[in-house]
Coordinates of C-alpha atoms in Angstrom, one line a residue:
Chain A
X41 CA -139.4 -159.3 -18.1
X42 CA -136.2 -161.2 -19.1
X43 CA -132.8 -160.3 -18.3
X44 CA -131.2 -159.5 -21.5
X45 CA -128.0 -161.6 -20.4
X46 CA -126.5 -162.0 -23.6
X47 CA -125.7 -158.6 -23.9
X48 CA -122.1 -157.8 -22.1
X49 CA -122.8 -156.3 -18.7
X50 CA -120.1 -154.9 -17.0
X51 CA -120.2 -154.8 -13.3
X52 CA -117.6 -153.9 -10.4
X53 CA -115.0 -156.9 -11.2
X54 CA -114.9 -156.3 -14.7
X55 CA -112.7 -153.2 -14.2
X56 CA -110.3 -155.6 -12.2
X57 CA -107.3 -156.4 -14.4
X58 CA -106.6 -159.7 -16.3
X59 CA -105.1 -162.3 -14.4
X60 CA -105.2 -165.2 -17.0
X61 CA -105.4 -164.5 -20.8
X62 CA -105.7 -167.2 -23.0
X63 CA -105.2 -166.5 -26.9
X64 CA -106.1 -168.9 -29.6
X65 CA -104.9 -171.8 -27.5
X66 CA -105.1 -175.0 -29.4
X67 CA -104.1 -178.5 -28.0
X68 CA -103.9 -181.9 -30.2
X69 CA -102.3 -185.1 -29.1
X70 CA -100.9 -187.5 -31.5
X71 CA -103.3 -191.1 -31.5
X72 CA -101.3 -194.1 -30.8
X73 CA -100.5 -196.1 -33.3
X74 CA -101.2 -194.0 -36.4
X75 CA -99.6 -190.5 -37.5
X76 CA -103.1 -188.8 -37.2
X77 CA -103.5 -186.2 -34.1
X78 CA -106.4 -185.7 -32.1
X79 CA -107.7 -182.2 -31.5
X80 CA -108.6 -181.4 -27.8
X81 CA -108.8 -177.8 -28.2
X82 CA -109.0 -175.3 -31.0
X83 CA -108.7 -171.4 -30.8
X84 CA -109.7 -171.0 -27.3
X85 CA -109.4 -167.4 -26.3
X86 CA -110.5 -166.2 -22.5
X87 CA -109.6 -163.6 -20.2
X88 CA -110.0 -164.5 -16.6
X89 CA -109.9 -161.4 -14.3
X90 CA -108.1 -161.1 -11.3
X91 CA -110.3 -162.2 -8.2
X92 CA -113.1 -163.5 -10.1
X93 CA -115.0 -166.8 -9.9
X94 CA -115.2 -168.1 -13.3
X95 CA -117.0 -171.5 -13.9
X96 CA -116.5 -173.3 -17.1
X97 CA -119.3 -175.8 -18.5
X98 CA -119.1 -178.0 -21.8
X99 CA -120.3 -181.3 -22.8
X100 CA -118.0 -184.3 -21.9
X101 CA -115.0 -184.7 -23.6
X102 CA -114.9 -181.4 -25.0
X103 CA -111.3 -180.9 -23.5
X104 CA -112.2 -178.8 -20.2
X105 CA -109.5 -180.7 -18.4
X106 CA -107.0 -180.2 -20.9
X107 CA -108.0 -176.7 -20.7
X108 CA -107.0 -176.7 -16.9
X109 CA -104.2 -178.7 -17.4
X110 CA -102.6 -176.1 -19.8
X111 CA -103.5 -173.5 -17.5
X112 CA -101.6 -175.1 -14.6
X113 CA -98.6 -175.6 -16.6
X114 CA -98.9 -179.4 -16.8
X115 CA -99.0 -179.6 -20.4
X116 CA -97.8 -177.1 -23.2
X117 CA -100.5 -175.6 -25.6
X118 CA -99.8 -176.7 -29.3
X119 CA -100.5 -173.6 -30.6
X120 CA -101.4 -170.0 -28.9
X121 CA -100.2 -168.5 -25.7
X122 CA -101.3 -168.5 -22.2
X123 CA -100.3 -165.8 -19.7
X124 CA -100.9 -165.3 -16.3
X125 CA -99.6 -161.3 -15.1
X126 CA -98.2 -161.1 -18.4
X127 CA -95.9 -163.7 -17.8
X128 CA -96.1 -166.9 -20.5
X129 CA -97.1 -170.1 -18.7
X130 CA -94.0 -172.5 -19.1
X131 CA -94.7 -175.2 -16.1
X132 CA -96.3 -175.6 -13.0
X133 CA -95.9 -172.6 -10.4
X134 CA -96.6 -171.9 -7.1
X135 CA -99.2 -168.9 -8.0
X136 CA -101.5 -171.6 -9.1
X137 CA -103.2 -174.3 -7.3
X138 CA -104.9 -177.3 -8.6
X139 CA -108.1 -179.2 -7.3
X140 CA -108.9 -182.1 -8.7
X141 CA -112.2 -184.4 -8.9
X142 CA -110.6 -187.5 -7.5
X143 CA -109.2 -185.5 -4.4
X144 CA -105.4 -187.0 -5.4
X145 CA -104.2 -187.1 -1.8
X146 CA -101.3 -189.1 -0.6
X147 CA -102.9 -192.3 1.2
X148 CA -99.5 -192.6 3.1
X149 CA -100.1 -189.3 4.9
X150 CA -102.4 -188.0 7.6
X151 CA -104.6 -185.2 6.8
X152 CA -102.3 -182.5 8.4
X153 CA -99.2 -183.6 6.5
X154 CA -101.2 -183.9 3.3
X155 CA -102.2 -180.4 3.7
X156 CA -98.3 -179.7 4.8
X157 CA -97.2 -181.3 1.5
X158 CA -96.6 -178.4 -0.7
X159 CA -95.2 -176.4 1.7
X160 CA -92.7 -179.2 2.4
X161 CA -91.8 -179.2 -1.3
X162 CA -91.2 -175.5 -0.9
X163 CA -88.8 -176.2 2.2
X164 CA -91.1 -173.9 4.3
X165 CA -89.9 -174.7 8.3
X166 CA -91.3 -177.4 10.1
X167 CA -93.0 -175.4 12.6
X168 CA -94.6 -173.1 10.3
X169 CA -95.5 -175.7 8.1
X170 CA -97.7 -177.6 10.8
X171 CA -99.0 -174.2 12.1
X172 CA -100.1 -173.3 8.6
X173 CA -101.6 -176.8 7.6
X174 CA -103.5 -176.6 11.1
X175 CA -104.7 -173.1 9.6
X176 CA -106.0 -174.3 6.9
X177 CA -107.4 -177.6 8.0
X178 CA -109.5 -175.3 10.6
X179 CA -110.5 -173.1 7.3
X180 CA -112.5 -176.1 5.8
X181 CA -113.5 -177.3 9.1
X182 CA -111.5 -180.3 9.6
X183 CA -110.2 -179.4 13.1
X184 CA -109.8 -182.9 15.3
X185 CA -109.1 -184.6 11.6
X186 CA -105.4 -183.7 11.6
X187 CA -104.1 -187.2 12.4
X188 CA -106.8 -189.3 10.3
X189 CA -105.4 -190.7 6.8
X190 CA -107.4 -190.3 3.6
X191 CA -108.8 -193.8 3.7
X192 CA -110.5 -193.0 7.1
X193 CA -112.1 -189.7 5.7
X194 CA -115.5 -189.4 3.7
X195 CA -115.6 -188.3 0.1
X196 CA -116.6 -184.6 1.1
X197 CA -114.0 -184.4 4.0
X198 CA -110.9 -185.9 1.4
X199 CA -112.3 -183.1 -0.8
X200 CA -111.9 -180.6 2.2
X201 CA -108.1 -181.8 2.9
X202 CA -107.5 -181.3 -1.0
X203 CA -108.9 -177.8 -1.1
X204 CA -106.8 -177.0 2.0
X205 CA -103.6 -178.2 0.5
X206 CA -104.3 -176.1 -2.6
X207 CA -105.0 -173.0 -0.6
X208 CA -102.0 -174.0 1.9
X209 CA -99.3 -172.9 -0.6
X210 CA -101.4 -170.0 -0.8
X211 CA -101.9 -169.6 -4.6
X212 CA -103.3 -166.6 -6.3
X213 CA -105.0 -168.7 -8.8
X214 CA -106.9 -171.8 -7.7
X215 CA -108.0 -174.3 -10.5
X216 CA -110.5 -176.5 -9.9
X217 CA -111.4 -179.7 -12.1
X218 CA -115.0 -180.8 -11.4
X219 CA -114.0 -181.2 -7.6
X220 CA -117.8 -181.8 -6.2
X221 CA -119.0 -184.0 -9.0
X222 CA -118.1 -187.7 -7.0
X223 CA -119.9 -186.1 -3.9
X224 CA -123.5 -186.6 -2.8
X225 CA -125.9 -183.6 -3.2
X226 CA -126.1 -182.5 0.1
X227 CA -122.4 -182.8 0.5
X228 CA -121.9 -180.9 -2.6
X229 CA -124.0 -178.2 -1.8
X230 CA -122.5 -177.4 1.7
X231 CA -119.2 -177.7 -0.3
X232 CA -120.5 -175.3 -2.9
X233 CA -121.4 -172.9 -0.3
X234 CA -118.1 -172.9 2.0
X235 CA -116.0 -172.4 -1.0
X236 CA -117.8 -169.3 -2.0
X237 CA -116.9 -168.2 1.9
X238 CA -113.5 -169.2 0.9
X239 CA -113.2 -167.1 -2.1
X240 CA -114.7 -164.2 -0.7
X241 CA -112.5 -164.4 2.2
X242 CA -109.3 -164.8 0.1
X243 CA -109.8 -163.2 -2.8
X244 CA -108.3 -166.0 -4.8
X245 CA -109.0 -166.0 -8.6
X246 CA -111.1 -169.4 -9.0
X247 CA -111.4 -171.5 -12.4
X248 CA -113.7 -174.1 -11.8
X249 CA -114.7 -176.8 -14.0
X250 CA -118.2 -178.3 -14.2
X251 CA -120.9 -180.3 -16.2
X252 CA -123.3 -179.3 -13.7
X253 CA -125.3 -176.1 -15.1
X254 CA -127.0 -175.3 -11.9
X255 CA -123.3 -175.6 -10.1
X256 CA -122.0 -173.3 -12.5
X257 CA -124.7 -170.7 -12.2
X258 CA -124.6 -171.2 -8.4
X259 CA -120.8 -170.6 -8.2
X260 CA -120.2 -168.3 -11.0
X261 CA -119.3 -164.5 -11.5
X262 CA -119.3 -165.6 -15.0
X263 CA -120.0 -168.9 -16.8
X264 CA -117.9 -169.8 -19.7
X265 CA -119.7 -172.3 -22.2
X266 CA -117.9 -174.8 -24.3
X267 CA -118.5 -176.3 -27.6
X268 CA -118.4 -180.3 -28.3
X269 CA -114.8 -181.2 -29.5
X270 CA -112.6 -179.2 -30.3
X271 CA -113.6 -177.6 -27.7
X272 CA -113.6 -173.9 -28.0
X273 CA -115.7 -171.0 -25.9
X274 CA -118.7 -170.5 -27.1
X275 CA -120.2 -167.7 -25.3
X276 CA -118.9 -166.0 -21.7
X277 CA -122.5 -165.2 -19.5
X278 CA -122.4 -162.8 -16.8
X279 CA -124.0 -164.0 -13.7
X280 CA -125.5 -160.8 -11.8
X281 CA -127.1 -161.3 -8.6
X282 CA -127.7 -158.6 -6.2
X283 CA -126.5 -160.7 -3.5
X284 CA -125.3 -163.8 -3.1
X285 CA -127.5 -164.2 0.4
X286 CA -130.2 -166.6 1.1
X287 CA -131.3 -169.3 -1.3
X288 CA -129.8 -168.4 -4.4
X289 CA -131.3 -171.4 -6.4
X290 CA -134.9 -170.0 -5.6
X291 CA -134.2 -166.5 -7.3
X292 CA -136.3 -166.0 -10.3
X293 CA -133.1 -165.0 -12.2
X294 CA -131.5 -168.4 -11.3
X295 CA -133.6 -170.0 -13.4
X296 CA -133.1 -167.7 -16.3
X297 CA -129.8 -168.1 -16.3
X298 CA -129.8 -171.4 -15.9
X299 CA -132.3 -172.0 -19.0
X300 CA -129.8 -169.5 -21.1
X301 CA -127.0 -172.0 -20.2
X302 CA -128.8 -174.8 -20.8
X303 CA -129.9 -173.7 -24.4
X304 CA -126.5 -173.0 -24.9
X305 CA -125.5 -176.4 -24.2
X306 CA -127.8 -178.5 -25.8
X307 CA -126.5 -178.6 -29.4
X308 CA -123.2 -178.8 -28.1
X309 CA -124.3 -182.0 -26.1
X310 CA -126.1 -183.1 -29.0
X311 CA -123.2 -182.8 -31.1
X312 CA -120.7 -184.5 -28.7
X313 CA -123.2 -187.3 -28.5
X314 CA -123.1 -187.7 -32.3
X315 CA -119.5 -187.7 -31.9
X316 CA -119.2 -190.7 -29.3
X317 CA -121.8 -192.7 -31.5
X318 CA -119.7 -192.1 -34.6
X319 CA -116.6 -193.1 -32.7
X320 CA -118.1 -196.2 -31.1
Chain B
X205 CA -99.1 -193.0 -24.3
X206 CA -95.5 -193.7 -23.8
X207 CA -96.1 -194.5 -20.3
X208 CA -98.5 -197.4 -20.7
X209 CA -96.3 -199.1 -23.2
X210 CA -93.3 -199.2 -20.8
X211 CA -95.9 -200.8 -18.5
X212 CA -97.0 -203.4 -20.6
X213 CA -93.7 -204.0 -21.6
X214 CA -92.6 -204.7 -17.5
X215 CA -93.0 -208.4 -17.0
X216 CA -95.7 -209.4 -14.8
X217 CA -95.0 -209.1 -11.0
X218 CA -95.3 -213.0 -10.3
X219 CA -91.7 -212.9 -11.0
X220 CA -89.4 -215.5 -12.6
X221 CA -90.4 -218.3 -14.7
X222 CA -88.2 -221.1 -14.7
X223 CA -87.1 -223.5 -12.2
X224 CA -89.7 -225.3 -10.5
X225 CA -88.2 -224.6 -7.1
X226 CA -88.7 -220.6 -7.7
X227 CA -92.2 -221.3 -8.9
X228 CA -93.1 -223.3 -5.9
X229 CA -92.0 -220.6 -3.7
X230 CA -94.3 -218.0 -5.1
X231 CA -97.2 -220.5 -5.3
X232 CA -96.5 -221.1 -1.4
X233 CA -95.6 -217.3 -0.4
X234 CA -99.0 -216.5 -2.1
X235 CA -101.1 -219.1 -0.4
X236 CA -99.8 -218.1 3.1
X237 CA -100.6 -214.3 2.6
X238 CA -104.2 -215.4 1.6
X239 CA -104.6 -217.4 4.6
X240 CA -103.3 -214.7 6.5
X241 CA -105.7 -212.3 5.3
X242 CA -108.6 -214.9 5.7
X243 CA -107.9 -215.7 9.3
X244 CA -107.5 -212.0 10.4
X245 CA -110.9 -211.5 8.9
X246 CA -112.5 -214.4 10.1
X247 CA -111.0 -213.6 13.6
X248 CA -112.6 -209.8 13.4
X249 CA -116.1 -211.3 12.1
X250 CA -116.0 -214.1 15.0
X251 CA -114.5 -212.1 17.8
X252 CA -117.5 -212.3 20.1
X253 CA -118.9 -215.8 18.8
X254 CA -116.2 -218.2 20.3
X255 CA -113.8 -218.1 23.1
X256 CA -110.3 -218.2 22.1
X257 CA -109.7 -222.0 23.5
X258 CA -112.2 -222.8 20.8
X259 CA -110.6 -220.7 18.1
X260 CA -107.5 -222.0 18.9
X261 CA -108.9 -225.8 18.5
X262 CA -110.2 -224.9 15.3
X263 CA -107.4 -223.5 14.0
X264 CA -105.1 -226.3 15.2
X265 CA -107.2 -229.1 14.3
X266 CA -105.8 -229.9 10.6
X267 CA -101.9 -229.8 12.3
X268 CA -102.8 -232.1 15.1
X269 CA -104.8 -234.6 12.5
X270 CA -101.8 -234.5 10.6
X271 CA -99.5 -235.4 13.3
X272 CA -101.9 -238.4 14.7
X273 CA -101.8 -239.8 11.4
X274 CA -97.8 -239.6 11.3
X275 CA -97.9 -241.3 14.4
X276 CA -100.6 -243.8 14.1
X277 CA -100.2 -245.0 10.3
X278 CA -96.3 -246.2 10.9
X279 CA -97.3 -247.8 13.8
X280 CA -100.4 -249.8 12.4
X281 CA -98.3 -250.9 9.4
X282 CA -100.4 -249.4 6.7
X283 CA -97.1 -247.2 6.0
X284 CA -93.7 -248.8 6.3
X285 CA -92.3 -247.7 9.3
X286 CA -88.5 -247.8 8.0
X287 CA -89.5 -244.9 5.3
X288 CA -91.6 -243.1 7.3
X289 CA -91.0 -243.5 10.9
X290 CA -93.6 -242.5 13.9
X291 CA -93.8 -238.7 14.4
X292 CA -92.4 -239.6 18.1
X293 CA -89.3 -241.0 16.9
X294 CA -88.6 -238.2 14.3
X295 CA -89.2 -235.9 17.4
X296 CA -86.8 -237.7 19.7
X297 CA -84.1 -237.7 16.8
X298 CA -84.6 -234.3 16.5
X299 CA -84.1 -233.6 20.3
X300 CA -80.8 -235.8 20.1
X301 CA -79.6 -233.6 17.3
X302 CA -80.6 -230.5 19.5
X303 CA -78.6 -232.1 22.3
X304 CA -75.6 -232.8 20.3
X305 CA -75.3 -229.3 19.1
X306 CA -75.5 -230.6 15.4
X307 CA -78.7 -228.9 14.5
X308 CA -77.6 -225.5 15.9
X309 CA -74.5 -225.9 13.8
X310 CA -76.4 -226.8 10.6
X311 CA -79.3 -224.1 11.4
X312 CA -76.4 -221.7 11.7
X313 CA -74.8 -222.3 8.5
X314 CA -78.1 -222.4 6.5
X315 CA -79.2 -219.1 8.6
X316 CA -75.8 -217.3 7.4
X317 CA -76.0 -218.3 4.0
X318 CA -79.7 -217.4 3.2
X319 CA -79.5 -214.2 4.9
X320 CA -76.1 -213.2 3.3
X321 CA -77.8 -213.8 -0.1
X322 CA -81.4 -212.4 0.9
X323 CA -79.4 -208.9 2.5
X324 CA -77.4 -208.5 -0.9
X325 CA -80.2 -208.9 -2.9
X326 CA -81.8 -206.3 -0.8
X327 CA -79.0 -203.8 -1.1
X328 CA -79.0 -204.3 -4.8
X329 CA -82.2 -205.1 -6.2
X330 CA -84.2 -202.5 -4.8
X331 CA -82.2 -199.3 -6.0
X332 CA -81.7 -201.3 -9.2
X333 CA -85.4 -201.9 -9.7
X334 CA -86.0 -198.0 -8.6
X335 CA -83.4 -196.9 -11.4
X336 CA -85.1 -199.2 -13.7
X337 CA -88.8 -198.0 -12.9
X338 CA -88.1 -194.4 -12.7
X339 CA -85.6 -193.7 -15.5
X340 CA -86.4 -194.7 -18.9
X341 CA -83.0 -194.8 -20.6
X342 CA -81.9 -197.3 -17.8
X343 CA -84.8 -199.6 -18.3
X344 CA -83.9 -199.6 -22.2
X345 CA -80.5 -200.0 -21.8
X346 CA -80.6 -203.3 -18.9
X347 CA -84.3 -204.9 -20.2
X348 CA -82.9 -207.2 -22.6
X349 CA -80.0 -208.1 -20.5
X350 CA -82.9 -208.5 -17.5
X351 CA -85.4 -210.6 -19.6
X352 CA -82.4 -212.9 -20.5
X353 CA -81.4 -213.2 -17.3
X354 CA -84.8 -213.7 -15.7
X355 CA -85.5 -216.7 -17.8
X356 CA -82.3 -218.6 -16.8
X357 CA -82.8 -220.5 -14.0
X358 CA -80.8 -220.1 -10.9
X359 CA -80.5 -223.7 -10.4
X360 CA -79.1 -223.9 -14.0
X361 CA -76.6 -221.4 -12.8
X362 CA -75.0 -223.1 -10.0
X363 CA -72.6 -225.3 -11.5
X364 CA -71.6 -221.9 -12.9
X365 CA -71.1 -220.1 -9.6
X366 CA -69.5 -223.6 -8.0
X367 CA -67.0 -223.5 -11.1
X368 CA -66.2 -219.7 -10.4
X369 CA -66.5 -219.1 -6.8
X370 CA -65.5 -222.8 -5.6
X371 CA -67.3 -224.7 -3.0
X372 CA -67.3 -222.4 -0.3
X373 CA -69.9 -220.2 1.2
X374 CA -69.2 -217.5 -2.0
X375 CA -70.9 -219.7 -4.3
X376 CA -74.1 -220.1 -2.1
X377 CA -74.7 -216.8 -1.0
X378 CA -74.6 -215.7 -4.7
X379 CA -76.6 -218.6 -5.7
X380 CA -79.2 -217.2 -3.1
X381 CA -78.4 -213.4 -4.1
X382 CA -79.3 -214.3 -7.8
X383 CA -82.3 -216.0 -6.9
X384 CA -83.7 -213.4 -4.3
X385 CA -83.1 -210.5 -6.6
X386 CA -85.8 -211.1 -8.9
X387 CA -88.9 -210.8 -6.9
X388 CA -87.4 -207.7 -5.4
X389 CA -86.5 -206.5 -8.6
X390 CA -89.4 -207.0 -10.4
X391 CA -92.0 -205.9 -7.7
X392 CA -90.1 -202.8 -7.2
X393 CA -89.9 -201.8 -11.0
X394 CA -93.8 -202.6 -10.8
X395 CA -94.1 -200.6 -7.8
X396 CA -92.9 -197.3 -9.3
X397 CA -94.3 -197.9 -12.5
X398 CA -97.8 -198.2 -11.1
X399 CA -97.6 -195.4 -8.9
X400 CA -100.9 -193.5 -9.3
X401 CA -100.6 -191.2 -12.1
X402 CA -102.8 -188.8 -10.7
X403 CA -100.8 -188.6 -7.6
X404 CA -97.7 -187.6 -9.8
X405 CA -100.0 -184.8 -11.5
X406 CA -101.0 -183.6 -8.4
X407 CA -97.4 -183.2 -7.0
X408 CA -96.1 -181.7 -10.4
X409 CA -99.0 -179.0 -10.2
X410 CA -97.6 -178.1 -6.5
X411 CA -94.0 -177.3 -8.3
X412 CA -92.0 -180.4 -7.3
X413 CA -89.2 -181.2 -9.2
X414 CA -87.9 -184.5 -10.6
X415 CA -85.8 -185.3 -7.6
X416 CA -88.8 -184.3 -5.0
X417 CA -91.3 -186.2 -6.9
X418 CA -89.5 -189.2 -6.7
X419 CA -88.3 -188.9 -3.0
X420 CA -91.8 -187.5 -1.7
X421 CA -94.1 -189.4 -4.0
X422 CA -92.9 -192.4 -6.0
X423 CA -91.0 -194.0 -2.9
X424 CA -93.5 -193.7 -0.5
X425 CA -95.9 -195.1 -3.1
X426 CA -93.8 -197.9 -4.1
X427 CA -93.1 -198.9 -0.5
X428 CA -96.2 -201.8 -0.4
X429 CA -95.1 -203.2 -3.7
X430 CA -91.5 -203.6 -2.9
X431 CA -92.2 -205.4 0.1
X432 CA -94.3 -208.0 -1.2
X433 CA -91.3 -208.8 -3.4
X434 CA -88.9 -208.8 -0.3
X435 CA -91.3 -211.2 1.7
X436 CA -91.3 -213.5 -1.6
X437 CA -87.7 -213.3 -1.4
X438 CA -87.4 -214.2 1.9
X439 CA -89.0 -217.4 1.4
X440 CA -87.0 -218.0 -2.0
X441 CA -83.9 -217.4 0.0
X442 CA -84.6 -220.6 2.3
X443 CA -86.0 -222.8 -0.5
X444 CA -83.1 -222.3 -2.8
X445 CA -80.4 -222.5 -0.5
X446 CA -81.5 -226.2 0.7
X447 CA -80.9 -227.3 -2.9
X448 CA -77.4 -226.0 -3.1
X449 CA -76.5 -227.2 0.2
X450 CA -77.8 -230.8 -1.2
X451 CA -75.4 -230.3 -4.2
X452 CA -72.2 -229.5 -2.6
X453 CA -72.0 -228.5 1.1
X454 CA -70.4 -229.6 4.3
X455 CA -72.9 -228.2 6.5
X456 CA -76.3 -226.7 6.6
X457 CA -79.9 -228.0 7.0
X458 CA -80.0 -229.3 3.3
X459 CA -76.8 -231.2 3.6
X460 CA -78.1 -232.7 7.1
X461 CA -81.1 -234.1 5.4
X462 CA -79.0 -235.7 2.1
X463 CA -76.7 -237.0 4.4
X464 CA -79.4 -238.3 6.9
X465 CA -80.7 -240.0 3.7
X466 CA -77.7 -241.5 2.2
X467 CA -76.7 -242.9 5.4
X468 CA -80.4 -244.2 6.0
X469 CA -80.7 -242.0 9.1
X470 CA -84.3 -241.9 8.4
X471 CA -85.3 -239.8 11.6
X472 CA -82.9 -237.6 11.3
X473 CA -83.7 -236.7 7.5
X474 CA -87.2 -236.0 8.7
X475 CA -86.0 -234.0 11.6
X476 CA -83.9 -231.8 9.0
X477 CA -87.1 -231.3 7.2
X478 CA -89.4 -230.3 10.2
X479 CA -86.6 -227.8 11.0
X480 CA -86.7 -226.1 7.5
X481 CA -90.5 -225.9 7.5
X482 CA -90.4 -224.2 11.1
X483 CA -87.7 -221.9 10.0
X484 CA -89.2 -220.9 6.6
X485 CA -92.5 -220.4 8.4
X486 CA -90.8 -218.0 11.3
X487 CA -89.0 -216.0 8.4
X488 CA -92.2 -215.5 6.6
X489 CA -94.0 -214.7 9.5
X490 CA -91.2 -212.0 10.5
X491 CA -91.6 -210.1 7.2
X492 CA -95.2 -210.1 7.2
X493 CA -95.2 -208.3 10.3
X494 CA -92.6 -205.9 9.1
X495 CA -94.7 -205.4 5.7
X496 CA -97.8 -204.4 7.7
X497 CA -95.6 -201.8 9.8
X498 CA -94.7 -200.2 6.6
X499 CA -97.8 -200.2 4.8
X500 CA -100.5 -199.6 7.4
X501 CA -102.0 -196.8 5.3
X502 CA -102.7 -199.4 2.5
X503 CA -106.2 -200.5 4.0
X504 CA -108.3 -198.6 1.6

């Protein structure tokens, strides 16, 4: 029996209110040295529900990161609207935290001071700052590493610090841009597991960008598949495991979901490669 | 993007073109850094392979050979002892200068001038560099003027400084200040401009406004680059000052060297030169130490 994944399959969280709403969002960039423009995103429509874990996959160059920047408020969309809790996004805000692939830690600050960074910017008193930073370092399993500088930590540990830093500001939405892509397979798996635990513990809304199909299916309650450039949402797939305990990847349905996403992506990847060749 | 355009417009960190003196300064400073790093690395590698007297011997061998050659060659007549007296005579002359108090007097005069100009350059060039690096309008406004002056040698301007400020201390301090400002200014600008964009993006995503961003990210990230400029300027301050003291002065190490040469006190001349080298070396070592202290994290 196959699961009819294409069919809309509401589960419990579907009743949750919409947290982030994107309507017809487009983004174009001017091409340097010419008056033509480059269309990165075109007509993106997506609803992210409060407390859900949404993963976003797409071929390289499809504008995934641009989309995340838009939700983070780091850049403004050319067309369309992005609304969070009913309020249009007009710049970065304390309700959203971003985790980047390259960690983006401040090399002159210790792990503890990095985690406290966002709190400093928010003028949280020093004692409370340190206490909260310690708490979140502990949450990502880095107690005892408070005084280490980023260059003294492994890649996995650096990303843990970066995650703790985002969580320390207690955002409602966590935006993650391929956070585990630069890590080795083992570290990635353990961080994926921990991220799920943290998500369950904290109830954040997570938008997680990846180019790994396995990662998308493993982490996401829903997987949004994007088209090649200009990026649009091609399909949103519900992932409905009965339980997330145990070896999820060995579940029969994991393979089916995986195959479905793979099928959706295959044509887009081919198209992206075609674009790449045409440009090169 | 606009950012890239601006970066490419900023002149290379290597600093002022122009006078031979300035170019030499930089070359010298760079060499010193490289040697420092190399020896530090080598020391780390060989920690257990040799005792420290052996290490000391290895590291001072070239200096000992140079001193020996200086002593022996004039004595054997291979080099004219009138123009190059043996090292022992030079050291004796140096000791005499020290006892008579002349050396201290010249040393003090030079030190006050170079530290004055150097300090002034730090106080003026760092804030100016930060402003140019951070505020586009300031950069657009000042860049043409800076570009013009950057290519005007300090040595070419010395007569102007003397004309306007007279032969006394102000003209020399301003001269040193002018020459020292460039390495500090250019490195500060480049330090601000080359801050990792991802760090800026990350800080902005945490809701930092422009002022906080500058204070918490741009400034600390630029510190090591700024210090490199300060160290280059330190070496510059001594090298250019000597030139000024040779042109018009009544005291200072440059004056000592020039005066000794005019009056054919050749050992005194070399004694002055050795003092200058030692001063430059000490100054650079001191600044290197301060630089390390401020950028320990930059060991990635």
